PDB file of C-alpha atoms in Angstrom:
ATOM      1  CA  UNK A   1     -30.425  10.630 -49.601  1.00 79.00           C
ATOM      2  CA  UNK A   2     -31.673  14.149 -49.051  1.00 88.00           C
ATOM      3  CA  UNK A   3     -29.540  17.244 -49.242  1.00 91.00           C
ATOM      4  CA  UNK A   4     -30.252  18.151 -45.631  1.00 92.00           C
ATOM      5  CA  UNK A   5     -29.108  14.707 -44.420  1.00 92.00           C
ATOM      6  CA  UNK A   6     -25.859  14.995 -46.416  1.00 91.00           C
ATOM      7  CA  UNK A   7     -25.152  18.414 -44.902  1.00 93.00           C
ATOM      8  CA  UNK A   8     -25.720  17.115 -41.338  1.00 93.00           C
ATOM      9  CA  UNK A   9     -23.513  14.087 -42.041  1.00 93.00           C
ATOM     10  CA  UNK A  10     -20.744  16.297 -43.491  1.00 94.00           C
ATOM     11  CA  UNK A  11     -20.860  18.622 -40.465  1.00 94.00           C
ATOM     12  CA  UNK A  12     -20.692  15.666 -38.026  1.00 95.00           C
ATOM     13  CA  UNK A  13     -17.735  14.069 -39.839  1.00 94.00           C
ATOM     14  CA  UNK A  14     -16.025  17.475 -40.090  1.00 95.00           C
ATOM     15  CA  UNK A  15     -16.375  18.077 -36.341  1.00 95.00           C
ATOM     16  CA  UNK A  16     -15.067  14.571 -35.569  1.00 94.00           C
ATOM     17  CA  UNK A  17     -12.104  15.103 -37.922  1.00 95.00           C
ATOM     18  CA  UNK A  18     -11.200  18.498 -36.428  1.00 94.00           C
ATOM     19  CA  UNK A  19     -11.611  17.226 -32.827  1.00 91.00           C
ATOM     20  CA  UNK A  20      -9.411  14.161 -33.421  1.00 92.00           C
ATOM     21  CA  UNK A  21      -6.870  16.294 -35.262  1.00 92.00           C
ATOM     22  CA  UNK A  22      -6.589  18.726 -32.350  1.00 88.00           C
ATOM     23  CA  UNK A  23      -6.327  15.834 -29.872  1.00 85.00           C
ATOM     24  CA  UNK A  24      -3.520  14.082 -31.806  1.00 87.00           C
ATOM     25  CA  UNK A  25      -1.554  17.298 -32.346  1.00 88.00           C
ATOM     26  CA  UNK A  26      -1.724  18.045 -28.599  1.00 84.00           C
ATOM     27  CA  UNK A  27      -0.777  14.443 -27.766  1.00 82.00           C
ATOM     28  CA  UNK A  28       2.243  14.572 -30.074  1.00 82.00           C
ATOM     29  CA  UNK A  29       3.331  17.839 -28.442  1.00 81.00           C
ATOM     30  CA  UNK A  30       3.281  16.163 -24.999  1.00 81.00           C
ATOM     31  CA  UNK A  31      -0.100  17.302 -23.705  1.00 84.00           C
ATOM     32  CA  UNK A  32      -2.774  15.110 -22.097  1.00 82.00           C
ATOM     33  CA  UNK A  33      -6.137  15.914 -20.599  1.00 80.00           C
ATOM     34  CA  UNK A  34      -5.893  16.287 -16.809  1.00 79.00           C
ATOM     35  CA  UNK A  35      -9.269  15.390 -15.273  1.00 81.00           C
ATOM     36  CA  UNK A  36      -8.375  17.016 -11.933  1.00 81.00           C
ATOM     37  CA  UNK A  37      -7.977  20.480 -13.492  1.00 83.00           C
ATOM     38  CA  UNK A  38     -10.268  19.808 -16.509  1.00 85.00           C
ATOM     39  CA  UNK A  39      -7.596  21.141 -18.857  1.00 84.00           C
ATOM     40  CA  UNK A  40      -4.719  19.974 -21.027  1.00 82.00           C
ATOM     41  CA  UNK A  41      -1.402  19.719 -19.193  1.00 85.00           C
ATOM     42  CA  UNK A  42       2.103  19.191 -20.548  1.00 87.00           C
ATOM     43  CA  UNK A  43       3.520  15.790 -19.569  1.00 88.00           C
ATOM     44  CA  UNK A  44       6.949  14.582 -18.533  1.00 89.00           C
ATOM     45  CA  UNK A  45       8.705  11.283 -18.064  1.00 89.00           C
ATOM     46  CA  UNK A  46      11.061   9.192 -15.967  1.00 88.00           C
ATOM     47  CA  UNK A  47      14.041   7.205 -17.197  1.00 86.00           C
ATOM     48  CA  UNK A  48      15.348   4.272 -15.111  1.00 85.00           C
ATOM     49  CA  UNK A  49      18.524   2.268 -15.713  1.00 85.00           C
ATOM     50  CA  UNK A  50      17.355  -1.180 -14.544  1.00 84.00           C
ATOM     51  CA  UNK A  51      19.357  -4.080 -13.107  1.00 82.00           C
ATOM     52  CA  UNK A  52      18.431  -6.954 -13.213  1.00 84.00           C
ATOM     53  CA  UNK A  53      16.503  -6.722 -16.478  1.00 79.00           C
ATOM     54  CA  UNK A  54      13.631  -9.012 -15.465  1.00 81.00           C
ATOM     55  CA  UNK A  55      12.571  -7.091 -12.347  1.00 83.00           C
ATOM     56  CA  UNK A  56       9.004  -5.777 -12.075  1.00 85.00           C
ATOM     57  CA  UNK A  57       8.471  -2.055 -11.550  1.00 87.00           C
ATOM     58  CA  UNK A  58       5.430  -0.349 -10.074  1.00 89.00           C
ATOM     59  CA  UNK A  59       4.425   3.297 -10.375  1.00 89.00           C
ATOM     60  CA  UNK A  60       2.254   4.316  -7.400  1.00 89.00           C
ATOM     61  CA  UNK A  61       1.362   0.635  -6.880  1.00 86.00           C
ATOM     62  CA  UNK A  62       0.454  -0.123 -10.513  1.00 87.00           C
ATOM     63  CA  UNK A  63       2.690  -2.471 -12.542  1.00 86.00           C
ATOM     64  CA  UNK A  64       4.242  -0.478 -15.372  1.00 82.00           C
ATOM     65  CA  UNK A  65       6.654  -2.993 -16.841  1.00 66.00           C
ATOM     66  CA  UNK A  66       7.999  -6.470 -16.397  1.00 57.00           C
ATOM     67  CA  UNK A  67      11.228  -5.610 -18.259  1.00 57.00           C
ATOM     68  CA  UNK A  68      12.943  -2.688 -19.994  1.00 58.00           C
ATOM     69  CA  UNK A  69      13.521  -2.336 -23.725  1.00 59.00           C
ATOM     70  CA  UNK A  70      15.254  -5.095 -25.671  1.00 63.00           C
ATOM     71  CA  UNK A  71      18.153  -2.933 -26.834  1.00 63.00           C
ATOM     72  CA  UNK A  72      19.250  -1.459 -23.515  1.00 71.00           C
ATOM     73  CA  UNK A  73      18.576  -1.725 -19.784  1.00 78.00           C
ATOM     74  CA  UNK A  74      16.617   1.536 -19.678  1.00 81.00           C
ATOM     75  CA  UNK A  75      12.961   1.678 -18.719  1.00 82.00           C
ATOM     76  CA  UNK A  76      11.262   4.853 -19.945  1.00 82.00           C
ATOM     77  CA  UNK A  77       7.928   5.892 -18.441  1.00 84.00           C
ATOM     78  CA  UNK A  78       6.296   8.671 -20.464  1.00 83.00           C
ATOM     79  CA  UNK A  79       3.073  10.707 -20.531  1.00 84.00           C
ATOM     80  CA  UNK A  80       3.151  11.393 -16.790  1.00 88.00           C
ATOM     81  CA  UNK A  81       1.391  14.457 -15.439  1.00 87.00           C
ATOM     82  CA  UNK A  82       3.624  16.769 -13.378  1.00 87.00           C
ATOM     83  CA  UNK A  83       3.913  15.647  -9.783  1.00 88.00           C
ATOM     84  CA  UNK A  84       5.651  13.253  -7.431  1.00 91.00           C
ATOM     85  CA  UNK A  85       5.581   9.496  -8.060  1.00 91.00           C
ATOM     86  CA  UNK A  86       6.526   6.482  -5.931  1.00 92.00           C
ATOM     87  CA  UNK A  87       8.437   3.885  -7.958  1.00 90.00           C
ATOM     88  CA  UNK A  88       9.135   0.382  -6.627  1.00 90.00           C
ATOM     89  CA  UNK A  89      11.240  -2.396  -8.130  1.00 88.00           C
ATOM     90  CA  UNK A  90      10.702  -6.022  -7.077  1.00 88.00           C
ATOM     91  CA  UNK A  91      12.082  -9.433  -7.915  1.00 87.00           C
ATOM     92  CA  UNK A  92      12.080 -12.687  -5.958  1.00 86.00           C
ATOM     93  CA  UNK A  93      15.437 -13.318  -4.303  1.00 85.00           C
ATOM     94  CA  UNK A  94      16.445  -9.643  -4.537  1.00 87.00           C
ATOM     95  CA  UNK A  95      16.120  -6.651  -2.228  1.00 86.00           C
ATOM     96  CA  UNK A  96      13.310  -4.242  -3.100  1.00 87.00           C
ATOM     97  CA  UNK A  97      14.163  -0.852  -4.604  1.00 88.00           C
ATOM     98  CA  UNK A  98      11.996   2.213  -4.134  1.00 88.00           C
ATOM     99  CA  UNK A  99      12.266   5.918  -4.660  1.00 90.00           C
ATOM    100  CA  UNK A 100      10.108   9.035  -4.945  1.00 91.00           C
ATOM    101  CA  UNK A 101      10.744  10.959  -8.152  1.00 90.00           C
ATOM    102  CA  UNK A 102       9.308  14.275  -9.341  1.00 90.00           C
ATOM    103  CA  UNK A 103       8.140  14.854 -12.902  1.00 90.00           C
ATOM    104  CA  UNK A 104       8.355  18.319 -14.428  1.00 88.00           C
ATOM    105  CA  UNK A 105       6.248  19.339 -17.429  1.00 87.00           C
ATOM    106  CA  UNK A 106       8.079  18.927 -20.723  1.00 83.00           C
ATOM    107  CA  UNK A 107      11.116  17.157 -19.232  1.00 85.00           C
ATOM    108  CA  UNK A 108      12.347  13.615 -18.683  1.00 85.00           C
ATOM    109  CA  UNK A 109      13.695  13.016 -15.191  1.00 81.00           C
ATOM    110  CA  UNK A 110      17.385  12.136 -15.234  1.00 75.00           C
ATOM    111  CA  UNK A 111      18.281   8.495 -15.659  1.00 71.00           C
ATOM    112  CA  UNK A 112      18.124   6.949 -12.208  1.00 80.00           C
ATOM    113  CA  UNK A 113      20.035   3.772 -11.335  1.00 84.00           C
ATOM    114  CA  UNK A 114      17.460   1.202 -10.185  1.00 84.00           C
ATOM    115  CA  UNK A 115      19.663  -1.660  -8.978  1.00 84.00           C
ATOM    116  CA  UNK A 116      18.178  -4.536  -7.041  1.00 85.00           C
ATOM    117  CA  UNK A 117      20.783  -6.469  -5.049  1.00 85.00           C
ATOM    118  CA  UNK A 118      20.655 -10.217  -4.524  1.00 84.00           C
ATOM    119  CA  UNK A 119      19.624 -11.269  -1.039  1.00 79.00           C
ATOM    120  CA  UNK A 120      22.746 -12.854   0.471  1.00 70.00           C
ATOM    121  CA  UNK A 121      20.872 -15.037   2.960  1.00 59.00           C
ATOM    122  CA  UNK A 122      17.370 -16.476   3.135  1.00 56.00           C
ATOM    123  CA  UNK A 123      14.964 -14.307   5.080  1.00 52.00           C
ATOM    124  CA  UNK A 124      14.114 -17.100   7.551  1.00 55.00           C
ATOM    125  CA  UNK A 125      15.590 -16.684  11.007  1.00 55.00           C
ATOM    126  CA  UNK A 126      17.699 -19.296  12.753  1.00 56.00           C
ATOM    127  CA  UNK A 127      19.828 -19.577  15.857  1.00 62.00           C
ATOM    128  CA  UNK A 128      23.175 -21.187  16.555  1.00 63.00           C
ATOM    129  CA  UNK A 129      24.791 -22.065  19.832  1.00 66.00           C
ATOM    130  CA  UNK A 130      28.551 -22.243  20.292  1.00 64.00           C
ATOM    131  CA  UNK A 131      30.660 -23.293  23.269  1.00 67.00           C
ATOM    132  CA  UNK A 132      32.966 -20.270  22.988  1.00 66.00           C
ATOM    133  CA  UNK A 133      32.112 -16.629  22.170  1.00 73.00           C
ATOM    134  CA  UNK A 134      32.357 -15.401  18.585  1.00 74.00           C
ATOM    135  CA  UNK A 135      35.202 -12.914  18.056  1.00 73.00           C
ATOM    136  CA  UNK A 136      34.294 -11.857  14.478  1.00 77.00           C
ATOM    137  CA  UNK A 137      32.097 -13.080  11.630  1.00 75.00           C
ATOM    138  CA  UNK A 138      32.353 -12.730   7.862  1.00 77.00           C
ATOM    139  CA  UNK A 139      29.275 -13.052   5.618  1.00 79.00           C
ATOM    140  CA  UNK A 140      30.092 -14.687   2.289  1.00 79.00           C
ATOM    141  CA  UNK A 141      28.131 -15.708  -0.744  1.00 74.00           C
ATOM    142  CA  UNK A 142      27.882 -19.269   0.573  1.00 74.00           C
ATOM    143  CA  UNK A 143      27.217 -18.606   4.257  1.00 76.00           C
ATOM    144  CA  UNK A 144      28.869 -17.056   7.289  1.00 78.00           C
ATOM    145  CA  UNK A 145      32.391 -17.719   8.564  1.00 78.00           C
ATOM    146  CA  UNK A 146      32.741 -17.438  12.357  1.00 74.00           C
ATOM    147  CA  UNK A 147      36.018 -16.720  14.173  1.00 75.00           C
ATOM    148  CA  UNK A 148      36.058 -17.692  17.832  1.00 72.00           C
ATOM    149  CA  UNK A 149      38.163 -16.137  20.556  1.00 67.00           C
ATOM    150  CA  UNK A 150      40.257 -19.335  20.694  1.00 59.00           C
ATOM    151  CA  UNK A 151      41.343 -18.661  17.057  1.00 58.00           C
ATOM    152  CA  UNK A 152      39.331 -21.446  15.426  1.00 59.00           C
ATOM    153  CA  UNK A 153      37.182 -20.813  12.394  1.00 58.00           C
ATOM    154  CA  UNK A 154      33.909 -22.526  11.338  1.00 54.00           C
TER     155      UNK A 154
END
């Protein structure tokens, strides 16, 4: 191996080492390359307190997680460029949850409660006919209780 080849090889490996070192130091300090501005920008994050645990969450339409961490019900989304994000939570049999949250550089957005509520009734529509008018109705976990003007309950 010639001396000139060894010098070129050393320079190439040195440049790669320095470039990767700079990249990892910036990454550890919370900076990522922003292709829109062609510069390094400081990142932020969002913290969500999730219920139920097995709900799916989407960030601007892209699935980010099927479940939060094992230890607690908190889903942490990091390395986000500053801006406004649309977050949606979905699970079959539950109401959808969605919110717009802003990310500031160098900060984690406050922990937001992302609670999906169980759907009390199936989404299919139906109709009932009664002989007397309904005075009041009471939705319950098992159905609806109707009180008629005559005082009877069904």
